[in-house]
PDB file of C-alpha atoms in Angstrom:
ATOM      1  CA  PRO A  25      16.840 -20.410  -8.991  1.00 91.00           C
ATOM      2  CA  VAL A  26      17.454 -18.317  -4.377  1.00 97.00           C
ATOM      3  CA  SER A  27      17.641 -15.300  -4.213  1.00 97.00           C
ATOM      4  CA  PHE A  28      19.266 -13.497  -1.225  1.00 98.00           C
ATOM      5  CA  GLY A  29      20.234 -10.040  -0.244  1.00 98.00           C
ATOM      6  CA  PHE A  30      19.274  -7.418   3.230  1.00 98.00           C
ATOM      7  CA  ASP A  31      18.289  -3.973   3.344  1.00 98.00           C
ATOM      8  CA  ILE A  32      19.285  -1.458   6.003  1.00 98.00           C
ATOM      9  CA  TYR A  33      17.493   1.991   5.746  1.00 98.00           C
ATOM     10  CA  ARG A  34      16.671   4.855   7.336  1.00 98.00           C
ATOM     11  CA  ARG A  35      13.544   6.668   6.390  1.00 96.00           C
ATOM     12  CA  THR A  36      11.899  10.340   7.223  1.00 96.00           C
ATOM     13  CA  HIS A  37       8.297  11.789   7.410  1.00 93.00           C
ATOM     14  CA  LYS A  38       7.588  14.889   8.998  1.00 93.00           C
ATOM     15  CA  ARG A  39       4.203  16.097   9.546  1.00 91.00           C
ATOM     16  CA  GLU A  40       3.048  17.225   6.588  1.00 88.00           C
ATOM     17  CA  SER A  41      -0.846  17.054   5.774  1.00 79.00           C
ATOM     18  CA  ASP A  42      -0.048  17.053   1.876  1.00 80.00           C
ATOM     19  CA  THR A  43       1.141  13.431   2.375  1.00 83.00           C
ATOM     20  CA  GLY A  44      -1.442  12.556   4.513  1.00 88.00           C
ATOM     21  CA  TYR A  45       1.010  12.532   8.149  1.00 90.00           C
ATOM     22  CA  GLY A  46      -0.316  13.812  11.016  1.00 88.00           C
ATOM     23  CA  TYR A  47       2.945  13.412  12.766  1.00 92.00           C
ATOM     24  CA  ASP A  48       6.683  13.206  12.541  1.00 95.00           C
ATOM     25  CA  GLU A  49       7.774   9.477  11.907  1.00 95.00           C
ATOM     26  CA  ASP A  50      11.934   8.082  11.957  1.00 97.00           C
ATOM     27  CA  VAL A  51      11.855   4.437  10.723  1.00 97.00           C
ATOM     28  CA  THR A  52      15.768   3.442  11.797  1.00 98.00           C
ATOM     29  CA  GLY A  53      16.362  -0.991  10.826  1.00 98.00           C
ATOM     30  CA  GLY A  54      16.747  -3.753   7.592  1.00 98.00           C
ATOM     31  CA  ASP A  55      15.679  -6.671   6.854  1.00 98.00           C
ATOM     32  CA  LEU A  56      17.229 -10.086   5.368  1.00 98.00           C
ATOM     33  CA  ARG A  57      15.421 -11.559   2.301  1.00 98.00           C
ATOM     34  CA  LEU A  58      15.153 -15.198   1.371  1.00 98.00           C
ATOM     35  CA  GLY A  59      13.284 -16.546  -2.404  1.00 98.00           C
ATOM     36  CA  LYS A  60      13.661 -19.021  -4.376  1.00 98.00           C
ATOM     37  CA  GLU A  61      11.683 -20.505  -7.514  1.00 97.00           C
ATOM     38  CA  ILE A  62       9.525 -22.520  -7.348  1.00 97.00           C
ATOM     39  CA  SER A  63       8.576 -22.234 -11.456  1.00 96.00           C
ATOM     40  CA  GLU A  64       8.346 -19.959 -14.070  1.00 95.00           C
ATOM     41  CA  TYR A  65       5.727 -18.005 -12.840  1.00 97.00           C
ATOM     42  CA  VAL A  66       5.413 -18.385  -9.717  1.00 98.00           C
ATOM     43  CA  LYS A  67       8.298 -17.365  -6.436  1.00 98.00           C
ATOM     44  CA  ALA A  68       8.390 -18.111  -2.778  1.00 98.00           C
ATOM     45  CA  ASN A  69       9.965 -15.272  -0.149  1.00 98.00           C
ATOM     46  CA  LEU A  70      10.493 -14.632   3.161  1.00 98.00           C
ATOM     47  CA  LEU A  71      11.410 -11.378   5.205  1.00 98.00           C
ATOM     48  CA  TYR A  72      12.578 -11.155   8.480  1.00 98.00           C
ATOM     49  CA  ARG A  73      12.665  -7.517   9.156  1.00 98.00           C
ATOM     50  CA  TYR A  74      13.605  -5.645  12.810  1.00 98.00           C
ATOM     51  CA  ASP A  75      12.701  -1.550  12.058  1.00 98.00           C
ATOM     52  CA  THR A  76      12.472   1.344  15.049  1.00 98.00           C
ATOM     53  CA  ILE A  77       9.881   3.589  14.956  1.00 97.00           C
ATOM     54  CA  LYS A  78       9.473   6.579  16.549  1.00 97.00           C
ATOM     55  CA  ILE A  79       6.595   9.206  16.321  1.00 95.00           C
ATOM     56  CA  GLY A  80       6.553  12.505  17.142  1.00 94.00           C
ATOM     57  CA  ASN A  81       5.268  15.890  16.540  1.00 93.00           C
ATOM     58  CA  ILE A  82       2.254  15.294  17.101  1.00 91.00           C
ATOM     59  CA  ALA A  83      -0.233  17.827  16.230  1.00 86.00           C
ATOM     60  CA  THR A  84      -1.628  19.471  19.708  1.00 87.00           C
ATOM     61  CA  ASN A  85      -5.278  19.370  19.780  1.00 89.00           C
ATOM     62  CA  ALA A  86      -5.006  15.000  18.122  1.00 89.00           C
ATOM     63  CA  SER A  87      -7.437  12.625  20.144  1.00 86.00           C
ATOM     64  CA  SER A  88      -5.982  10.100  23.082  1.00 86.00           C
ATOM     65  CA  ASP A  89      -5.675   7.462  19.625  1.00 83.00           C
ATOM     66  CA  LEU A  90      -3.182   9.318  18.367  1.00 87.00           C
ATOM     67  CA  ASN A  91      -1.330  10.819  21.341  1.00 90.00           C
ATOM     68  CA  ALA A  92      -1.100   6.635  22.822  1.00 89.00           C
ATOM     69  CA  GLU A  93       1.317   6.360  19.381  1.00 90.00           C
ATOM     70  CA  TYR A  94       4.028   8.880  20.730  1.00 93.00           C
ATOM     71  CA  GLY A  95       8.009   7.450  21.095  1.00 95.00           C
ATOM     72  CA  THR A  96      10.405   5.111  20.765  1.00 97.00           C
ATOM     73  CA  ASN A  97       9.352   1.256  19.691  1.00 96.00           C
ATOM     74  CA  ALA A  98      11.150  -2.125  17.775  1.00 97.00           C
ATOM     75  CA  ILE A  99       8.949  -3.826  15.290  1.00 97.00           C
ATOM     76  CA  SER A 100      10.525  -7.168  15.098  1.00 98.00           C
ATOM     77  CA  SER A 101       8.297  -8.936  12.037  1.00 98.00           C
ATOM     78  CA  LEU A 102       8.945 -12.179   9.951  1.00 98.00           C
ATOM     79  CA  ARG A 103       7.046 -12.265   6.145  1.00 98.00           C
ATOM     80  CA  TYR A 104       6.145 -15.495   4.232  1.00 98.00           C
ATOM     81  CA  GLY A 105       4.603 -14.245   0.774  1.00 98.00           C
ATOM     82  CA  LEU A 106       4.119 -16.527  -2.795  1.00 98.00           C
ATOM     83  CA  THR A 107       3.391 -14.808  -6.142  1.00 98.00           C
ATOM     84  CA  TYR A 108       2.552 -16.144  -9.159  1.00 98.00           C
ATOM     85  CA  ASP A 109       3.594 -13.547 -11.925  1.00 98.00           C
ATOM     86  CA  SER A 110       2.753 -14.178 -15.519  1.00 98.00           C
ATOM     87  CA  ARG A 111       3.040 -10.477 -17.005  1.00 97.00           C
ATOM     88  CA  ASN A 112       4.713  -9.843 -20.886  1.00 95.00           C
ATOM     89  CA  ASN A 113       6.619  -7.153 -19.114  1.00 90.00           C
ATOM     90  CA  VAL A 114       7.548  -6.378 -14.979  1.00 88.00           C
ATOM     91  CA  PHE A 115       7.311  -1.974 -16.198  1.00 86.00           C
ATOM     92  CA  ASP A 116       5.023  -2.108 -19.043  1.00 88.00           C
ATOM     93  CA  PRO A 117       2.490  -5.073 -19.073  1.00 92.00           C
ATOM     94  CA  VAL A 118       0.212  -5.505 -21.860  1.00 93.00           C
ATOM     95  CA  LYS A 119      -1.329  -8.889 -21.230  1.00 96.00           C
ATOM     96  CA  GLY A 120      -1.512 -12.347 -18.400  1.00 97.00           C
ATOM     97  CA  ASP A 121      -1.883 -11.843 -14.044  1.00 98.00           C
ATOM     98  CA  LEU A 122      -0.463 -10.967 -11.006  1.00 98.00           C
ATOM     99  CA  LEU A 123      -1.368 -13.009  -7.548  1.00 98.00           C
ATOM    100  CA  ASP A 124       0.725 -12.172  -4.756  1.00 98.00           C
ATOM    101  CA  GLY A 125      -0.083 -13.045  -1.443  1.00 98.00           C
ATOM    102  CA  SER A 126       2.085 -12.587   1.882  1.00 98.00           C
ATOM    103  CA  PHE A 127       1.489 -13.538   6.033  1.00 98.00           C
ATOM    104  CA  GLU A 128       2.917 -11.443   8.781  1.00 98.00           C
ATOM    105  CA  LEU A 129       3.838 -12.530  11.964  1.00 98.00           C
ATOM    106  CA  ALA A 130       5.595  -9.729  14.227  1.00 98.00           C
ATOM    107  CA  GLY A 131       5.833 -10.228  18.011  1.00 96.00           C
ATOM    108  CA  GLY A 132       5.671 -13.156  20.102  1.00 95.00           C
ATOM    109  CA  PRO A 133       8.497 -15.252  19.515  1.00 96.00           C
ATOM    110  CA  LEU A 134      10.033 -12.769  17.417  1.00 97.00           C
ATOM    111  CA  GLY A 135      10.462 -10.367  19.837  1.00 95.00           C
ATOM    112  CA  GLY A 136      10.192  -6.455  19.922  1.00 95.00           C
ATOM    113  CA  ASP A 137       7.124  -4.254  21.421  1.00 95.00           C
ATOM    114  CA  LYS A 138       4.515  -4.866  18.576  1.00 96.00           C
ATOM    115  CA  GLU A 139       2.093  -8.007  18.242  1.00 97.00           C
ATOM    116  CA  PHE A 140       0.157  -8.146  15.215  1.00 97.00           C
ATOM    117  CA  TYR A 141      -0.320 -10.175  12.247  1.00 97.00           C
ATOM    118  CA  LYS A 142      -1.157  -8.514   8.953  1.00 97.00           C
ATOM    119  CA  PHE A 143      -2.482 -10.118   5.943  1.00 98.00           C
ATOM    120  CA  TYR A 144      -2.035  -9.050   2.141  1.00 98.00           C
ATOM    121  CA  GLY A 145      -3.186  -9.534  -1.855  1.00 98.00           C
ATOM    122  CA  LEU A 146      -3.000  -8.449  -4.579  1.00 98.00           C
ATOM    123  CA  ALA A 147      -4.686  -9.830  -7.931  1.00 98.00           C
ATOM    124  CA  ALA A 148      -4.492  -7.429 -10.612  1.00 98.00           C
ATOM    125  CA  HIS A 149      -5.379  -9.542 -14.999  1.00 98.00           C
ATOM    126  CA  TYR A 150      -3.783  -7.329 -18.361  1.00 98.00           C
ATOM    127  CA  TRP A 151      -5.950  -7.978 -21.046  1.00 97.00           C
ATOM    128  CA  PRO A 152      -4.435  -6.736 -25.032  1.00 96.00           C
ATOM    129  CA  MET A 153      -7.125  -4.831 -26.513  1.00 96.00           C
ATOM    130  CA  ALA A 154      -7.536  -3.138 -30.052  1.00 94.00           C
ATOM    131  CA  LYS A 155      -4.842  -1.746 -31.310  1.00 91.00           C
ATOM    132  CA  GLY A 156      -2.111  -2.121 -28.620  1.00 91.00           C
ATOM    133  CA  SER A 157      -4.006  -0.667 -25.884  1.00 95.00           C
ATOM    134  CA  THR A 158      -4.873  -2.880 -22.496  1.00 96.00           C
ATOM    135  CA  LEU A 159      -7.208  -2.678 -19.959  1.00 98.00           C
ATOM    136  CA  LEU A 160      -6.892  -3.602 -16.280  1.00 98.00           C
ATOM    137  CA  ILE A 161      -8.406  -5.033 -13.514  1.00 98.00           C
ATOM    138  CA  LYS A 162      -6.487  -4.630  -9.634  1.00 98.00           C
ATOM    139  CA  GLY A 163      -8.206  -5.335  -6.691  1.00 98.00           C
ATOM    140  CA  ARG A 164      -6.404  -5.699  -3.144  1.00 98.00           C
ATOM    141  CA  LEU A 165      -7.346  -7.064   0.349  1.00 98.00           C
ATOM    142  CA  GLY A 166      -5.248  -5.931   3.590  1.00 98.00           C
ATOM    143  CA  MET A 167      -6.832  -7.172   7.840  1.00 98.00           C
ATOM    144  CA  ALA A 168      -4.202  -6.734  10.617  1.00 97.00           C
ATOM    145  CA  ASP A 169      -5.183  -7.139  14.504  1.00 96.00           C
ATOM    146  CA  PRO A 170      -3.199  -7.391  17.125  1.00 96.00           C
ATOM    147  CA  TYR A 171      -2.299 -10.224  19.331  1.00 96.00           C
ATOM    148  CA  GLY A 172      -0.815 -11.608  23.253  1.00 93.00           C
ATOM    149  CA  SER A 173      -0.530  -7.523  25.157  1.00 89.00           C
ATOM    150  CA  SER A 174      -1.022  -5.231  22.492  1.00 89.00           C
ATOM    151  CA  ASN A 175      -4.982  -4.419  21.559  1.00 90.00           C
ATOM    152  CA  ARG A 176      -4.054  -2.269  18.869  1.00 92.00           C
ATOM    153  CA  VAL A 177      -2.145  -2.273  15.669  1.00 95.00           C
ATOM    154  CA  PRO A 178       0.015   0.659  16.056  1.00 94.00           C
ATOM    155  CA  ILE A 179      -0.690   3.628  13.523  1.00 94.00           C
ATOM    156  CA  TYR A 180       2.835   3.325  11.511  1.00 94.00           C
ATOM    157  CA  GLU A 181       1.839  -1.157  10.216  1.00 96.00           C
ATOM    158  CA  ARG A 182      -2.077  -0.287   9.948  1.00 96.00           C
ATOM    159  CA  PHE A 183      -3.541   0.031   6.054  1.00 97.00           C
ATOM    160  CA  PHE A 184      -3.975   3.481   4.312  1.00 96.00           C
ATOM    161  CA  ALA A 185      -6.179   4.683   1.264  1.00 97.00           C
ATOM    162  CA  GLY A 186      -6.507   7.548  -1.068  1.00 95.00           C
ATOM    163  CA  GLY A 187      -4.070   9.254  -3.160  1.00 92.00           C
ATOM    164  CA  SER A 188      -1.417   8.366  -5.980  1.00 90.00           C
ATOM    165  CA  TYR A 189      -1.799   4.422  -5.500  1.00 92.00           C
ATOM    166  CA  THR A 190      -4.902   3.943  -5.213  1.00 97.00           C
ATOM    167  CA  VAL A 191      -8.059   5.848  -4.270  1.00 97.00           C
ATOM    168  CA  ARG A 192      -6.899   8.754  -7.040  1.00 96.00           C
ATOM    169  CA  GLY A 193      -9.219  12.100  -6.815  1.00 94.00           C
ATOM    170  CA  TYR A 194      -8.727  12.094  -2.746  1.00 94.00           C
ATOM    171  CA  ASP A 195      -5.949  14.164  -0.499  1.00 92.00           C
ATOM    172  CA  GLU A 196      -3.312  11.341   0.417  1.00 92.00           C
ATOM    173  CA  ARG A 197      -3.892   8.426   3.245  1.00 93.00           C
ATOM    174  CA  LYS A 198      -7.530  10.460   3.285  1.00 92.00           C
ATOM    175  CA  VAL A 199      -9.903   7.420   2.417  1.00 95.00           C
ATOM    176  CA  GLY A 200     -10.637   6.534   6.021  1.00 94.00           C
ATOM    177  CA  PRO A 201     -10.682   7.255   9.445  1.00 94.00           C
ATOM    178  CA  VAL A 202      -9.011   9.981  10.872  1.00 91.00           C
ATOM    179  CA  ASP A 203      -9.057  12.127  13.785  1.00 91.00           C
ATOM    180  CA  PRO A 204     -11.994  13.691  14.553  1.00 88.00           C
ATOM    181  CA  SER A 205     -10.111  16.088  16.854  1.00 86.00           C
ATOM    182  CA  SER A 206      -6.814  17.114  14.094  1.00 86.00           C
ATOM    183  CA  GLY A 207      -8.459  15.523  11.049  1.00 87.00           C
ATOM    184  CA  ASP A 208      -5.351  13.483  10.992  1.00 90.00           C
ATOM    185  CA  PRO A 209      -5.779   9.977   9.309  1.00 92.00           C
ATOM    186  CA  LEU A 210      -5.398   7.324  11.546  1.00 93.00           C
ATOM    187  CA  GLY A 211      -5.323   4.131   9.311  1.00 95.00           C
ATOM    188  CA  GLY A 212      -7.442   1.278   9.951  1.00 96.00           C
ATOM    189  CA  GLU A 213      -6.468  -2.570  10.162  1.00 97.00           C
ATOM    190  CA  SER A 214      -8.745  -3.469   7.093  1.00 98.00           C
ATOM    191  CA  LEU A 215      -8.352  -2.287   3.632  1.00 98.00           C
ATOM    192  CA  MET A 216     -10.480  -3.109   0.048  1.00 98.00           C
ATOM    193  CA  VAL A 217      -9.110  -1.594  -2.495  1.00 98.00           C
ATOM    194  CA  GLY A 218     -10.688  -1.303  -6.647  1.00 98.00           C
ATOM    195  CA  ASN A 219      -9.143   0.141  -9.607  1.00 98.00           C
ATOM    196  CA  ILE A 220     -10.136   0.214 -13.625  1.00 98.00           C
ATOM    197  CA  GLU A 221      -7.575   1.280 -15.868  1.00 98.00           C
ATOM    198  CA  TYR A 222      -7.645   1.666 -19.816  1.00 98.00           C
ATOM    199  CA  ILE A 223      -4.986   2.585 -21.955  1.00 96.00           C
ATOM    200  CA  PHE A 224      -3.880   3.577 -24.700  1.00 95.00           C
ATOM    201  CA  PRO A 225      -1.112   4.207 -26.631  1.00 94.00           C
ATOM    202  CA  VAL A 226      -0.811   7.733 -28.203  1.00 94.00           C
ATOM    203  CA  ALA A 227       3.353   7.936 -29.556  1.00 90.00           C
ATOM    204  CA  GLY A 228       6.086   5.845 -29.368  1.00 84.00           C
ATOM    205  CA  TYR A 229       6.535   5.710 -24.898  1.00 89.00           C
ATOM    206  CA  PHE A 230       3.380   7.415 -24.715  1.00 94.00           C
ATOM    207  CA  LYS A 231       0.301   6.563 -23.589  1.00 95.00           C
ATOM    208  CA  LEU A 232      -2.917   8.048 -21.971  1.00 97.00           C
ATOM    209  CA  ALA A 233      -5.247   5.833 -19.790  1.00 97.00           C
ATOM    210  CA  ALA A 234      -8.635   6.492 -18.260  1.00 98.00           C
ATOM    211  CA  PHE A 235      -9.368   5.185 -14.258  1.00 98.00           C
ATOM    212  CA  TYR A 236     -11.795   3.870 -11.815  1.00 98.00           C
ATOM    213  CA  ASP A 237     -10.974   3.251  -8.150  1.00 98.00           C
ATOM    214  CA  THR A 238     -13.102   2.511  -5.731  1.00 98.00           C
ATOM    215  CA  GLY A 239     -12.253   1.369  -1.973  1.00 97.00           C
ATOM    216  CA  ASN A 240     -11.830   2.056   1.561  1.00 97.00           C
ATOM    217  CA  VAL A 241     -10.008   1.329   4.691  1.00 97.00           C
ATOM    218  CA  TRP A 242     -11.958   0.220   8.198  1.00 97.00           C
ATOM    219  CA  SER A 243     -11.063   0.614  11.444  1.00 95.00           C
ATOM    220  CA  LYS A 244     -11.300  -3.302  12.619  1.00 94.00           C
ATOM    221  CA  ALA A 245     -10.482  -5.676  10.430  1.00 92.00           C
ATOM    222  CA  ASN A 246     -14.135  -7.413  11.435  1.00 92.00           C
ATOM    223  CA  LYS A 247     -16.092  -4.123  10.416  1.00 93.00           C
ATOM    224  CA  ILE A 248     -14.479  -4.454   6.412  1.00 94.00           C
ATOM    225  CA  GLY A 249     -16.316  -3.981   4.034  1.00 91.00           C
ATOM    226  CA  THR A 250     -19.407  -1.285   5.875  1.00 91.00           C
ATOM    227  CA  GLY A 251     -20.776   2.047   5.919  1.00 88.00           C
ATOM    228  CA  GLY A 252     -19.380   1.700   1.901  1.00 90.00           C
ATOM    229  CA  PHE A 253     -16.445   2.256   0.015  1.00 95.00           C
ATOM    230  CA  LYS A 254     -15.319   5.841  -2.335  1.00 96.00           C
ATOM    231  CA  SER A 255     -14.767   6.358  -5.440  1.00 97.00           C
ATOM    232  CA  GLY A 256     -12.995   8.538  -8.299  1.00 97.00           C
ATOM    233  CA  TYR A 257     -12.610   8.335 -12.104  1.00 98.00           C
ATOM    234  CA  GLY A 258     -10.223   9.977 -14.428  1.00 98.00           C
ATOM    235  CA  LEU A 259      -7.739   9.944 -16.801  1.00 98.00           C
ATOM    236  CA  GLY A 260      -3.429  11.079 -17.480  1.00 97.00           C
ATOM    237  CA  PHE A 261      -0.826   9.127 -18.988  1.00 95.00           C
ATOM    238  CA  ARG A 262       2.368   7.146 -19.245  1.00 94.00           C
ATOM    239  CA  LEU A 263       5.582   7.552 -20.029  1.00 94.00           C
ATOM    240  CA  LYS A 264       8.363   4.548 -20.377  1.00 89.00           C
ATOM    241  CA  THR A 265      11.695   6.390 -19.864  1.00 89.00           C
ATOM    242  CA  PRO A 266      15.086   5.332 -19.768  1.00 88.00           C
ATOM    243  CA  ILE A 267      15.074   4.874 -16.099  1.00 86.00           C
ATOM    244  CA  GLY A 268      11.229   3.210 -15.715  1.00 82.00           C
ATOM    245  CA  PRO A 269       8.245   4.325 -16.013  1.00 85.00           C
ATOM    246  CA  LEU A 270       6.318   6.781 -14.728  1.00 93.00           C
ATOM    247  CA  MET A 271       2.996   8.598 -14.597  1.00 94.00           C
ATOM    248  CA  LEU A 272       0.729  11.621 -14.541  1.00 96.00           C
ATOM    249  CA  ASP A 273      -3.117  10.901 -13.171  1.00 97.00           C
ATOM    250  CA  TYR A 274      -6.233  13.722 -12.360  1.00 97.00           C
ATOM    251  CA  GLY A 275      -8.683  11.938 -10.275  1.00 96.00           C
ATOM    252  CA  ILE A 276     -12.083  13.430 -10.214  1.00 96.00           C
ATOM    253  CA  PRO A 277     -14.006  12.292  -6.166  1.00 95.00           C
ATOM    254  CA  LEU A 278     -17.406  11.007  -6.367  1.00 95.00           C
ATOM    255  CA  ASN A 279     -17.890  10.551  -2.392  1.00 91.00           C
ATOM    256  CA  LYS A 280     -16.489  13.823  -1.213  1.00 83.00           C
ATOM    257  CA  GLU A 281     -17.455  15.644   2.910  1.00 76.00           C
ATOM    258  CA  SER A 282     -18.081  18.401   3.400  1.00 74.00           C
ATOM    259  CA  GLY A 283     -15.149  20.465   3.426  1.00 70.00           C
ATOM    260  CA  GLU A 284     -13.433  18.513   0.593  1.00 71.00           C
TER     261      GLU A 284
END
């Protein structure tokens, strides 16, 4: 009922409009994980991480808000989370619930160069339908806020939406605030995303899916829900393989901006 683990990693993202990165990002760090099963469905987890993040190659026409992220900083944070998971299958669920919530504190007594706190919550329900089909309703909520000596949440700790796993039909990370000069996504301190998906088995391990997504990202935590949402719908397929499920979706945006 008790688990312990650690990770050591180095991640690199290059400035690329297709992936929604308006800068080069290099992350080197690690974490320590401790988990405890409270009951058959409920698990608590504690995670400490220390990252060194280097931001460079920012567009020459970027605004001062994005240029302020240039350089190297350290993030030291502690996150506590609770998960309730009654799904009948982790990789291909047909029924059950998934509830997940976490609170993260960075800086302050933990050290590092940035001080912020962050909350993230997810709720998903799977309804079994006729002929082996499934109806999924999922919602996500995120809020972050700086404190102490920090006057903003760093861009690499903000929330982003748009693309494969949030609001399909829009460019990756492009739902929410963008830099007015370069057009690069800036992310935000609050996020709200909802998804409805109907999954229908066709043959063997092959399934079809119809979906509707809506959501947005806001620059400040206290602005969450203002200014409306962006939505999209579409079709996709799901394929169960020995290395895990594969998905391919075609999303159509309902709230395109001029020129998109």
